[in-house]
Amino acid sequence: MQNISNNLNNINNEIKEFSKKYFNDKDKVNLIAVSKTFGVEYIEAAYNSGARDFGENKVQELIEKVDYFSEKHNDIRWHLIGHLQTNKVKKIIGKTSLIHSVDSLKLAEEINKHSLSMGIITNILVEVKISKEETKYGIPKEEIIEFVKTCAELNNIYIKGLMTIAENTADTDLIRNNFKEIKQLYDNIKELNMPNAKFEYLSMGMSNDYKIAIEEGSNMVRIGSGIFGKRSYDLV
Ligand SMILES: *Cc1c(COP(=O)(O)O)cnc(C)c1O
């Protein structure tokens, strides 16, 4: 538990350095502390060390944590980073700051529908599939622009950018090239400046590859084990 504070400080300092170096301090790199599988006491420790953005990948776990902290720390911003099934959308609308993992039109429409009925606009990112073989979810790169254009017509979602998960490989050159490609895609769509899709966030980089991701232009990294330690079990 004590390590959480040290880990967070180290990563925050590093990210600050990187922001200076790669963004001239014009843009800030946002750190999402990925708390999936870790109990509320871990979140409490990270909160007390300054973390305000937390990422979860399961709807039920997210809801339990949101409810637990809703009165205690109402300035926590919750991020859903894992695959979202359409039949679970209703449960989480209004509880998230950002849904990173929109990977189908059906899902986008469902989020839009429930947001409309609650009278809110839900912030989302579109998940890009880097490689056909390695990653399960996401929209293929070739289809992203059309997909964003279609989603931008839905009035109760706001597309804030793109998210991606690197391939599970030790080949850092490959990871870097993939990140470069996604950054280019992000910039291209950002330039279109669509009314419901003014891009602000490129969510890429995890504990093992966040330095490469920032070097290639990510401004939102999702770090779990680097902050909280090894997970005793892993649900993907
Ligand atoms: C678990 C997870 C992370 C964090 O992974 P670490 O390797 O522990 O940093 C980031 N993004 C997504 C989508 C995840 O599911």
XYZ file of N, CA and C and ligand atoms in Angstrom:
723
model
N 0.836 -1.213 0.000
C 0.000 0.000 0.000
C 0.864 1.253 0.000
N 1.961 1.187 0.754
C 2.869 2.316 0.824
C 3.490 2.617 -0.542
N 3.671 1.525 -1.299
C 4.269 1.684 -2.627
C 3.413 2.509 -3.567
N 2.102 2.474 -3.348
C 1.197 3.177 -4.259
C 1.593 4.641 -4.368
N 1.843 5.245 -3.208
C 2.221 6.653 -3.192
C 3.534 6.885 -3.935
N 4.530 6.024 -3.672
C 5.817 6.144 -4.383
C 5.668 5.935 -5.879
N 4.951 4.873 -6.225
C 4.758 4.578 -7.652
C 4.090 5.745 -8.369
N 3.045 6.277 -7.729
C 2.315 7.389 -8.345
C 3.209 8.615 -8.510
N 3.966 8.921 -7.468
C 4.872 10.073 -7.549
C 5.872 9.910 -8.669
N 6.461 8.708 -8.741
C 7.453 8.471 -9.791
C 6.851 8.613 -11.177
N 5.703 7.988 -11.365
C 5.067 8.032 -12.691
C 4.632 9.456 -13.027
N 4.067 10.157 -12.043
C 3.651 11.542 -12.288
C 4.823 12.438 -12.676
N 5.949 12.257 -11.985
C 7.135 13.053 -12.325
C 7.616 12.756 -13.734
N 7.621 11.474 -14.038
C 8.062 11.049 -15.351
C 7.159 11.623 -16.441
N 5.863 11.554 -16.189
C 4.895 12.052 -17.170
C 5.055 13.557 -17.352
N 5.322 14.242 -16.253
C 5.537 15.700 -16.341
C 6.738 16.019 -17.231
N 7.811 15.272 -17.015
C 9.006 15.438 -17.850
C 8.684 15.213 -19.324
N 7.971 14.137 -19.562
C 7.602 13.789 -20.936
C 6.705 14.859 -21.546
N 5.781 15.391 -20.754
C 4.875 16.431 -21.266
C 5.664 17.636 -21.715
N 6.662 17.971 -20.900
C 7.509 19.116 -21.212
C 8.255 18.865 -22.515
N 8.807 17.660 -22.597
C 9.655 17.317 -23.717
C 8.879 17.187 -25.028
N 7.744 16.514 -24.967
C 7.051 16.190 -26.215
C 5.884 17.104 -26.538
N 5.360 17.802 -25.562
C 4.221 18.686 -25.841
C 4.556 20.138 -25.524
N 5.808 20.421 -25.157
C 6.163 21.774 -24.774
C 5.267 22.326 -23.676
N 4.721 21.428 -22.877
C 3.792 21.811 -21.823
C 2.485 22.411 -22.352
N 2.284 22.345 -23.666
C 1.034 22.885 -24.228
C -0.102 21.921 -23.964
N 0.228 20.654 -23.952
C -0.781 19.641 -23.698
C -0.302 18.853 -22.491
N -1.264 18.318 -21.762
C -0.883 17.595 -20.562
C -1.206 16.133 -20.790
N -0.386 15.254 -20.233
C -0.684 13.838 -20.331
C -1.508 13.438 -19.107
N -2.677 12.893 -19.370
C -3.576 12.501 -18.282
C -3.285 11.076 -17.843
N -3.204 10.889 -16.555
C -2.928 9.558 -16.014
C -4.207 8.934 -15.451
N -4.560 7.776 -16.000
C -5.682 7.010 -15.461
C -5.096 5.881 -14.610
N -5.444 5.875 -13.336
C -4.997 4.795 -12.453
C -5.968 3.626 -12.619
N -5.474 2.540 -13.204
C -6.352 1.398 -13.497
C -6.463 0.502 -12.262
N -7.613 0.603 -11.607
C -7.799 -0.028 -10.296
C -8.548 -1.353 -10.368
N -8.790 -1.847 -11.578
C -9.525 -3.121 -11.727
C -8.904 -4.218 -10.869
N -9.734 -5.009 -10.265
C -9.381 -6.133 -9.370
C -8.846 -5.682 -8.003
N -8.560 -4.396 -7.833
C -8.054 -3.930 -6.539
C -9.194 -3.346 -5.688
N -9.128 -3.610 -4.401
C -10.178 -3.167 -3.486
C -10.169 -1.667 -3.252
N -11.231 -1.197 -2.579
C -11.407 0.239 -2.383
C -10.280 0.874 -1.574
N -9.626 0.078 -0.726
C -8.535 0.657 0.078
C -7.349 1.070 -0.802
N -7.188 0.379 -1.917
C -6.129 0.750 -2.855
C -6.473 2.078 -3.543
N -7.755 2.198 -3.890
C -8.208 3.436 -4.536
C -8.060 4.603 -3.561
N -8.437 4.336 -2.316
C -8.308 5.355 -1.268
C -6.851 5.838 -1.161
N -5.924 4.881 -1.159
C -4.499 5.228 -1.049
C -4.048 6.068 -2.239
N -4.477 5.685 -3.423
C -4.093 6.446 -4.624
C -4.738 7.830 -4.597
N -5.973 7.877 -4.156
C -6.680 9.168 -4.050
C -5.915 10.101 -3.116
N -5.500 9.556 -1.991
C -4.774 10.370 -1.007
C -3.413 10.821 -1.519
N -2.930 10.144 -2.568
C -1.683 10.587 -3.205
C -1.957 11.443 -4.438
N -3.193 11.841 -4.612
C -3.495 12.815 -5.666
C -4.211 12.296 -6.902
N -4.378 10.971 -7.021
C -5.052 10.445 -8.218
C -6.540 10.788 -8.186
N -7.072 11.200 -9.331
C -8.506 11.515 -9.419
C -9.190 10.743 -10.537
N -8.409 10.177 -11.467
C -8.984 9.417 -12.579
C -8.709 7.933 -12.368
N -9.778 7.147 -12.336
C -9.626 5.716 -12.118
C -10.288 4.934 -13.246
N -9.622 3.858 -13.655
C -10.121 3.051 -14.769
C -10.529 1.665 -14.306
N -11.678 1.214 -14.808
C -12.185 -0.122 -14.494
C -12.574 -0.803 -15.801
N -12.534 -2.145 -15.812
C -12.901 -2.800 -17.060
C -14.158 -3.663 -16.960
N -14.755 -3.714 -15.776
C -15.989 -4.493 -15.629
C -17.105 -3.589 -15.087
N -18.273 -3.699 -15.703
C -19.390 -2.828 -15.334
C -19.763 -2.978 -13.855
N -19.929 -4.230 -13.405
C -20.369 -4.449 -12.023
C -19.369 -3.868 -11.019
N -18.105 -4.124 -11.267
C -17.061 -3.636 -10.363
C -17.019 -2.097 -10.366
N -17.182 -1.532 -11.537
C -17.194 -0.069 -11.654
C -18.332 0.514 -10.823
N -19.524 -0.056 -10.974
C -20.699 0.475 -10.271
C -20.511 0.393 -8.755
N -19.982 -0.741 -8.297
C -19.773 -0.898 -6.851
C -18.813 0.159 -6.322
N -17.771 0.419 -7.067
C -16.781 1.405 -6.620
C -17.332 2.825 -6.723
N -18.068 3.102 -7.790
C -18.689 4.431 -7.934
C -19.604 4.681 -6.730
N -20.428 3.689 -6.414
C -21.368 3.859 -5.303
C -20.633 4.051 -3.977
N -19.599 3.257 -3.785
C -18.835 3.347 -2.535
C -18.245 4.744 -2.342
N -17.727 5.324 -3.424
C -17.031 6.606 -3.290
C -17.902 7.826 -3.599
N -19.154 7.597 -3.963
C -19.946 8.720 -4.485
C -20.058 9.880 -3.500
N -20.200 9.575 -2.214
C -20.300 10.687 -1.257
C -18.945 11.073 -0.698
N -18.126 10.046 -0.508
C -16.821 10.241 0.113
C -15.910 11.144 -0.723
N -15.780 10.802 -1.974
C -14.902 11.571 -2.869
C -15.654 11.828 -4.168
N -16.451 12.879 -4.192
C -17.264 13.070 -5.400
C -16.498 13.729 -6.546
N -15.185 13.929 -6.354
C -14.390 14.487 -7.457
C -13.616 13.412 -8.225
N -13.898 12.138 -7.924
C -13.253 11.074 -8.712
C -13.908 10.996 -10.090
N -13.065 10.877 -11.130
C -13.578 10.681 -12.487
C -13.368 9.209 -12.858
N -14.470 8.542 -13.204
C -14.414 7.111 -13.497
C -14.358 6.859 -14.998
N -13.460 5.970 -15.369
C -13.282 5.623 -16.780
C -13.597 4.152 -16.992
N -14.472 3.857 -17.926
C -14.673 2.464 -18.298
C -13.734 2.165 -19.466
N -12.798 1.238 -19.235
C -11.773 0.979 -20.253
C -11.925 -0.396 -20.896
N -12.800 -1.237 -20.337
C -12.951 -2.592 -20.871
C -14.136 -2.703 -21.808
N -14.216 -3.822 -22.481
C -15.312 -4.065 -23.428
C -16.667 -3.914 -22.718
N -17.581 -3.211 -23.373
C -18.903 -2.959 -22.792
C -19.959 -3.676 -23.625
N -20.722 -4.539 -22.943
C -21.814 -5.221 -23.637
C -23.024 -4.298 -23.689
N -23.743 -4.331 -24.796
C -24.862 -3.395 -24.956
C -25.917 -3.572 -23.863
N -26.098 -4.799 -23.395
C -27.147 -4.993 -22.376
C -26.750 -4.455 -21.000
N -25.525 -3.983 -20.860
C -25.104 -3.413 -19.574
C -25.006 -1.892 -19.617
N -25.269 -1.326 -20.772
C -25.103 0.122 -20.940
C -25.962 0.905 -19.954
N -27.217 0.483 -19.840
C -28.195 1.197 -19.015
C -27.677 1.428 -17.589
N -26.972 0.415 -17.079
C -26.493 0.472 -15.693
C -25.455 1.562 -15.437
N -24.694 1.905 -16.469
C -23.563 2.800 -16.173
C -23.715 4.221 -16.711
N -24.779 4.436 -17.481
C -24.919 5.795 -18.025
C -25.092 6.795 -16.875
N -24.327 7.849 -16.936
C -24.368 8.857 -15.876
C -23.320 8.633 -14.804
N -22.665 7.479 -14.836
C -21.672 7.184 -13.796
C -20.232 7.371 -14.260
N -20.040 7.482 -15.559
C -18.667 7.562 -16.069
C -18.299 8.972 -16.523
N -17.023 9.263 -16.427
C -16.499 10.498 -16.981
C -16.190 10.281 -18.469
N -15.735 9.059 -18.778
C -15.360 8.729 -20.151
C -15.439 7.215 -20.359
N -16.093 6.824 -21.449
C -16.104 5.409 -21.843
C -15.102 5.255 -22.983
N -14.029 4.484 -22.715
C -12.917 4.409 -23.684
C -13.135 3.392 -24.797
N -14.125 2.523 -24.617
C -14.112 1.278 -25.380
C -15.298 1.105 -26.319
N -15.713 2.168 -26.993
C -16.823 2.029 -27.937
C -16.305 1.366 -29.218
N -16.849 0.191 -29.503
C -16.286 -0.624 -30.577
C -17.329 -1.151 -31.560
N -18.547 -0.607 -31.494
C -19.542 -0.972 -32.502
C -20.603 0.115 -32.572
N -21.274 0.193 -33.712
C -22.325 1.202 -33.874
C -23.496 0.879 -32.950
N -23.763 -0.392 -32.784
C -24.848 -0.823 -31.895
C -24.612 -0.298 -30.474
N -23.378 -0.405 -30.036
C -23.034 0.076 -28.695
C -23.163 1.599 -28.608
N -22.661 2.295 -29.624
C -22.755 3.758 -29.638
C -24.221 4.188 -29.600
N -25.054 3.495 -30.359
C -26.485 3.837 -30.401
C -27.162 3.582 -29.060
N -26.748 2.523 -28.418
C -27.327 2.188 -27.106
C -26.925 3.243 -26.067
N -25.672 3.645 -26.090
C -25.203 4.692 -25.168
C -25.964 5.988 -25.451
N -26.142 6.278 -26.716
C -26.867 7.488 -27.117
C -28.309 7.450 -26.612
N -28.952 6.319 -26.805
C -30.357 6.164 -26.423
C -30.569 6.395 -24.917
N -29.735 5.738 -24.115
C -29.913 5.869 -22.657
C -29.472 7.244 -22.157
N -28.524 7.847 -22.835
C -28.100 9.197 -22.456
C -29.233 10.178 -22.743
N -29.864 9.994 -23.897
C -31.001 10.849 -24.269
C -32.112 10.729 -23.231
N -32.406 9.500 -22.828
C -33.513 9.328 -21.886
C -33.169 9.895 -20.503
N -31.883 10.021 -20.210
C -31.491 10.646 -18.935
C -31.217 12.137 -19.088
N -31.296 12.614 -20.324
C -31.063 14.034 -20.583
C -29.612 14.453 -20.415
N -28.695 13.532 -20.701
C -27.272 13.874 -20.579
C -26.515 13.545 -21.876
N -25.304 14.047 -21.949
C -24.418 13.690 -23.055
C -23.265 12.871 -22.471
N -23.001 11.722 -23.057
C -21.954 10.837 -22.539
C -20.689 10.959 -23.389
N -19.586 11.175 -22.715
C -18.287 11.278 -23.395
C -17.740 9.887 -23.693
N -17.304 9.715 -24.926
C -16.767 8.403 -25.307
C -15.473 8.545 -26.121
N -14.737 7.456 -26.179
C -13.645 7.324 -27.136
C -13.987 6.134 -28.027
N -13.488 6.147 -29.234
C -13.662 5.006 -30.122
C -12.412 4.136 -30.032
N -12.632 2.845 -29.802
C -11.488 1.929 -29.685
C -11.030 1.460 -31.065
N -9.757 1.636 -31.323
C -9.171 1.220 -32.596
C -8.484 -0.120 -32.419
N -8.750 -1.001 -33.335
C -8.094 -2.311 -33.312
C -6.782 -2.189 -34.066
N -5.702 -2.448 -33.358
C -4.386 -2.295 -33.984
C -4.076 -3.429 -34.953
N -4.324 -4.650 -34.489
C -4.012 -5.751 -35.398
C -5.136 -6.762 -35.402
N -5.354 -7.361 -36.510
C -6.468 -8.301 -36.663
C -6.305 -9.505 -35.754
N -5.075 -9.955 -35.615
C -4.841 -11.204 -34.893
C -4.845 -11.001 -33.383
N -4.179 -9.931 -32.948
C -3.847 -9.847 -31.536
C -4.964 -9.324 -30.635
N -5.636 -8.290 -31.071
C -6.603 -7.680 -30.164
C -8.023 -8.061 -30.563
N -8.801 -8.329 -29.547
C -10.150 -8.840 -29.766
C -11.113 -7.756 -30.217
N -11.095 -6.640 -29.512
C -12.126 -5.638 -29.732
C -11.592 -4.414 -30.464
N -12.516 -3.626 -30.971
C -12.121 -2.386 -31.617
C -12.545 -2.341 -33.066
N -12.538 -1.137 -33.619
C -12.889 -0.914 -35.013
C -11.596 -0.964 -35.830
N -11.580 -1.686 -36.933
C -10.371 -1.725 -37.761
C -9.961 -0.315 -38.199
N -8.669 -0.096 -38.269
C -8.125 1.232 -38.607
C -8.762 1.822 -39.857
N -8.941 0.960 -40.847
C -9.437 1.414 -42.159
C -10.854 1.977 -42.067
N -11.585 1.575 -41.026
C -12.997 1.967 -40.942
C -13.251 3.094 -39.950
N -12.187 3.545 -39.289
C -12.363 4.483 -38.181
C -13.012 5.807 -38.600
N -12.533 6.397 -39.666
C -13.042 7.723 -40.030
C -14.544 7.671 -40.322
N -14.955 6.685 -41.099
C -16.380 6.541 -41.400
C -17.178 6.294 -40.125
N -16.607 5.474 -39.264
C -17.292 5.140 -38.006
C -17.499 6.395 -37.152
N -16.451 7.201 -37.036
C -16.557 8.425 -36.227
C -17.604 9.365 -36.834
N -17.591 9.472 -38.161
C -18.577 10.339 -38.831
C -20.004 9.886 -38.522
N -20.212 8.590 -38.562
C -21.549 8.065 -38.280
C -21.940 8.331 -36.829
N -21.024 8.068 -35.913
C -21.297 8.282 -34.483
C -21.545 9.761 -34.186
N -20.873 10.631 -34.942
C -20.983 12.067 -34.670
C -22.393 12.585 -34.939
N -23.193 11.772 -35.617
C -24.579 12.181 -35.861
C -25.488 11.863 -34.687
N -24.972 11.129 -33.730
C -25.762 10.817 -32.534
C -25.581 11.966 -31.532
N -26.686 12.616 -31.197
C -26.578 13.882 -30.453
C -26.269 13.750 -28.967
N -26.489 12.567 -28.388
C -26.255 12.449 -26.950
C -24.983 11.699 -26.580
N -24.114 11.545 -27.574
C -22.756 11.124 -27.244
C -21.801 12.177 -27.789
N -20.663 12.298 -27.124
C -19.631 13.224 -27.583
C -18.340 12.422 -27.737
N -17.804 12.413 -28.941
C -16.607 11.597 -29.191
C -15.366 12.442 -28.928
N -14.668 12.074 -27.880
C -13.526 12.883 -27.424
C -12.194 12.422 -28.002
N -12.209 11.317 -28.734
C -10.945 10.862 -29.296
C -10.906 9.364 -29.521
N -9.688 8.829 -29.508
C -9.489 7.411 -29.787
C -8.772 6.716 -28.631
N -8.992 5.422 -28.553
C -8.282 4.588 -27.579
C -7.739 3.366 -28.304
N -6.605 2.880 -27.861
C -6.111 1.631 -28.435
C -5.294 0.842 -27.426
N -5.212 -0.442 -27.655
C -4.395 -1.328 -26.817
C -3.321 -1.927 -27.716
N -2.075 -1.822 -27.290
C -0.972 -2.334 -28.110
C -1.026 -3.853 -28.183
N -0.383 -4.357 -29.209
C -0.266 -5.802 -29.313
C 0.552 -6.341 -28.150
N 0.267 -7.559 -27.791
C 0.990 -8.200 -26.714
C 2.283 -8.798 -27.277
N 3.310 -7.959 -27.362
C 4.568 -8.404 -27.971
C 5.736 -7.700 -27.294
N 6.886 -8.314 -27.347
C 8.086 -7.691 -26.785
C 8.775 -6.812 -27.828
N 8.240 -6.815 -29.031
C 8.839 -6.060 -30.134
C 8.459 -4.575 -30.024
N 9.326 -3.792 -29.377
C 8.978 -2.396 -29.118
C 8.933 -1.557 -30.396
N 9.672 -1.970 -31.420
C 9.603 -1.232 -32.697
C 8.216 -1.369 -33.321
N 7.691 -2.572 -33.210
C 6.349 -2.827 -33.737
C 5.322 -1.994 -32.965
N 5.441 -1.999 -31.645
C 4.522 -1.214 -30.811
C 4.611 0.266 -31.187
N 5.853 0.746 -31.319
C 6.051 2.154 -31.669
C 5.415 2.494 -33.027
N 5.603 1.635 -33.991
C 5.023 1.887 -35.313
C 3.500 1.887 -35.275
N 2.955 0.974 -34.496
C 1.501 0.950 -34.346
C 0.998 2.244 -33.715
N 1.667 2.686 -32.672
C 1.270 3.935 -31.993
C 1.364 5.128 -32.947
N 2.428 5.152 -33.740
C 2.602 6.232 -34.730
C 1.413 6.289 -35.679
N 1.018 5.120 -36.120
C -0.065 5.014 -37.087
C -1.384 5.513 -36.483
N -1.626 5.143 -35.242
C -2.869 5.573 -34.575
C -2.834 7.080 -34.327
N -1.670 7.618 -33.997
C -1.556 9.072 -33.778
C -1.875 9.823 -35.068
N -1.389 9.301 -36.182
C -1.657 9.927 -37.477
C -3.156 9.937 -37.777
N -3.777 8.806 -37.505
C -5.220 8.657 -37.683
C -5.968 9.665 -36.797
N -5.533 9.757 -35.558
C -6.124 10.693 -34.584
C -6.022 12.130 -35.098
N -4.838 12.495 -35.575
C -4.633 13.862 -36.085
C -5.518 14.138 -37.298
N -5.627 13.153 -38.168
C -6.451 13.332 -39.363
C -7.908 13.608 -39.000
N -8.419 12.851 -38.040
C -9.829 13.038 -37.661
C -9.997 14.339 -36.888
N -9.020 14.641 -36.048
C -9.070 15.886 -35.269
C -9.207 17.096 -36.204
N -8.486 17.039 -37.309
C -8.522 18.137 -38.274
C -9.899 18.349 -38.896
N -10.685 17.296 -38.957
C -12.029 17.410 -39.539
C -12.938 18.272 -38.656
N -12.576 18.345 -37.359
C -13.274 19.252 -36.451
C -14.800 19.083 -36.486
N -15.239 17.860 -36.390
C -16.683 17.583 -36.439
C -17.362 18.071 -35.166
N -18.585 18.584 -35.291
C -19.284 19.181 -34.148
C -19.364 18.268 -32.913
N -19.684 17.006 -33.106
C -19.800 16.108 -31.947
C -18.543 15.288 -31.720
N -17.480 15.663 -32.394
C -16.262 14.864 -32.300
C -15.019 15.744 -32.383
N -14.976 16.746 -31.527
C -13.762 17.557 -31.446
C -12.780 16.797 -30.564
N -11.740 16.277 -31.192
C -10.852 15.361 -30.474
C -9.952 16.066 -29.444
N -9.889 15.455 -28.267
C -9.026 15.964 -27.192
C -8.091 14.893 -26.645
N -8.544 13.632 -26.702
C -7.781 12.587 -26.023
C -7.383 11.446 -26.948
N -6.113 11.097 -26.824
C -5.640 9.869 -27.446
C -5.195 8.974 -26.300
N -6.031 7.965 -26.007
C -5.784 7.082 -24.864
C -4.992 5.874 -25.330
N -3.671 5.933 -25.129
C -2.854 4.755 -25.452
C -1.629 4.712 -24.553
N -1.270 3.508 -24.164
C -0.140 3.307 -23.270
C -0.582 2.712 -21.948
N 0.077 1.612 -21.569
C -0.174 0.931 -20.300
C 1.170 0.817 -19.572
N 1.196 0.072 -18.463
C 2.420 0.043 -17.651
C 3.677 -0.256 -18.472
N 3.557 -1.192 -19.402
C 4.752 -1.634 -20.116
C 5.162 -0.759 -21.297
N 4.218 0.043 -21.791
C 4.542 0.762 -23.030
C 4.161 2.238 -22.997
N 3.866 2.774 -21.810
C 3.364 4.154 -21.787
C 4.421 5.184 -22.197
N 5.702 4.862 -21.975
C 6.730 5.822 -22.387
C 6.781 5.939 -23.908
N 6.720 4.794 -24.560
C 6.689 4.803 -26.036
C 5.439 5.545 -26.503
N 4.315 5.279 -25.838
C 3.046 5.886 -26.253
C 3.119 7.413 -26.165
N 3.680 7.925 -25.076
C 3.772 9.387 -24.924
C 4.733 9.962 -25.965
N 5.820 9.271 -26.180
C 6.757 9.727 -27.218
C 6.080 9.824 -28.576
N 5.103 8.967 -28.799
C 4.411 8.962 -30.094
C 3.140 9.806 -30.082
N 2.890 10.530 -28.972
C 1.805 11.507 -28.993
C 0.573 11.186 -28.173
N 0.623 10.144 -27.363
C -0.519 9.860 -26.484
C -0.631 10.960 -25.433
N -1.863 11.358 -25.090
C -2.010 12.293 -23.968
C -2.909 11.736 -22.869
N -3.084 10.414 -22.896
C -3.840 9.753 -21.834
C -3.305 8.339 -21.688
N -2.712 8.041 -20.533
C -2.168 6.694 -20.333
C -2.947 5.988 -19.227
N -3.077 4.673 -19.391
C -3.863 3.868 -18.449
C -2.914 2.909 -17.738
N -2.615 3.199 -16.482
C -1.595 2.416 -15.791
C -2.164 1.715 -14.557
N -2.043 0.389 -14.566
C -2.550 -0.413 -13.463
C -1.437 -0.968 -12.602
N -0.798 -2.034 -13.072
C 0.218 -2.710 -12.260
C 1.383 -1.787 -11.898
N 1.688 -0.826 -12.741
C 2.763 0.131 -12.442
C 2.469 0.983 -11.217
N 1.197 1.095 -10.854
C 0.820 1.862 -9.663
C 0.456 0.936 -8.504
N -0.405 -0.029 -8.790
C -0.986 -0.838 -7.706
C -0.252 -2.156 -7.462
N 0.649 -2.518 -8.351
C 1.344 -3.796 -8.211
C 0.672 -4.868 -9.055
N 1.183 -6.063 -8.927
C 0.673 -7.171 -9.739
C -0.764 -7.509 -9.353
N -1.576 -7.804 -10.351
C -2.938 -8.247 -10.046
C -2.914 -9.741 -9.749
N -3.699 -10.140 -8.724
C -3.678 -11.556 -8.347
C -4.444 -12.391 -9.375
N -5.370 -11.769 -10.057
C -6.015 -12.456 -11.177
C -6.266 -11.423 -12.246
N -6.402 -11.881 -13.455
C -6.576 -10.935 -14.538
C -7.786 -11.280 -15.384
N -8.685 -10.349 -15.455
C -9.859 -10.536 -16.302
C -9.691 -9.630 -17.489
N -9.693 -10.220 -18.643
C -9.533 -9.353 -19.818
C -10.833 -9.305 -20.615
C -5.770 -3.626 -17.398
C -5.786 -2.579 -18.425
C -4.830 -1.536 -18.402
C -3.703 -1.447 -17.401
O -2.794 -2.484 -17.584
P -1.379 -2.504 -16.806
O -0.521 -3.355 -17.654
O -1.649 -3.112 -15.475
O -0.906 -1.122 -16.697
C -4.934 -0.568 -19.380
N -5.903 -0.594 -20.325
C -6.828 -1.561 -20.366
C -7.856 -1.534 -21.431
C -6.799 -2.584 -19.426
O -7.736 -3.554 -19.481
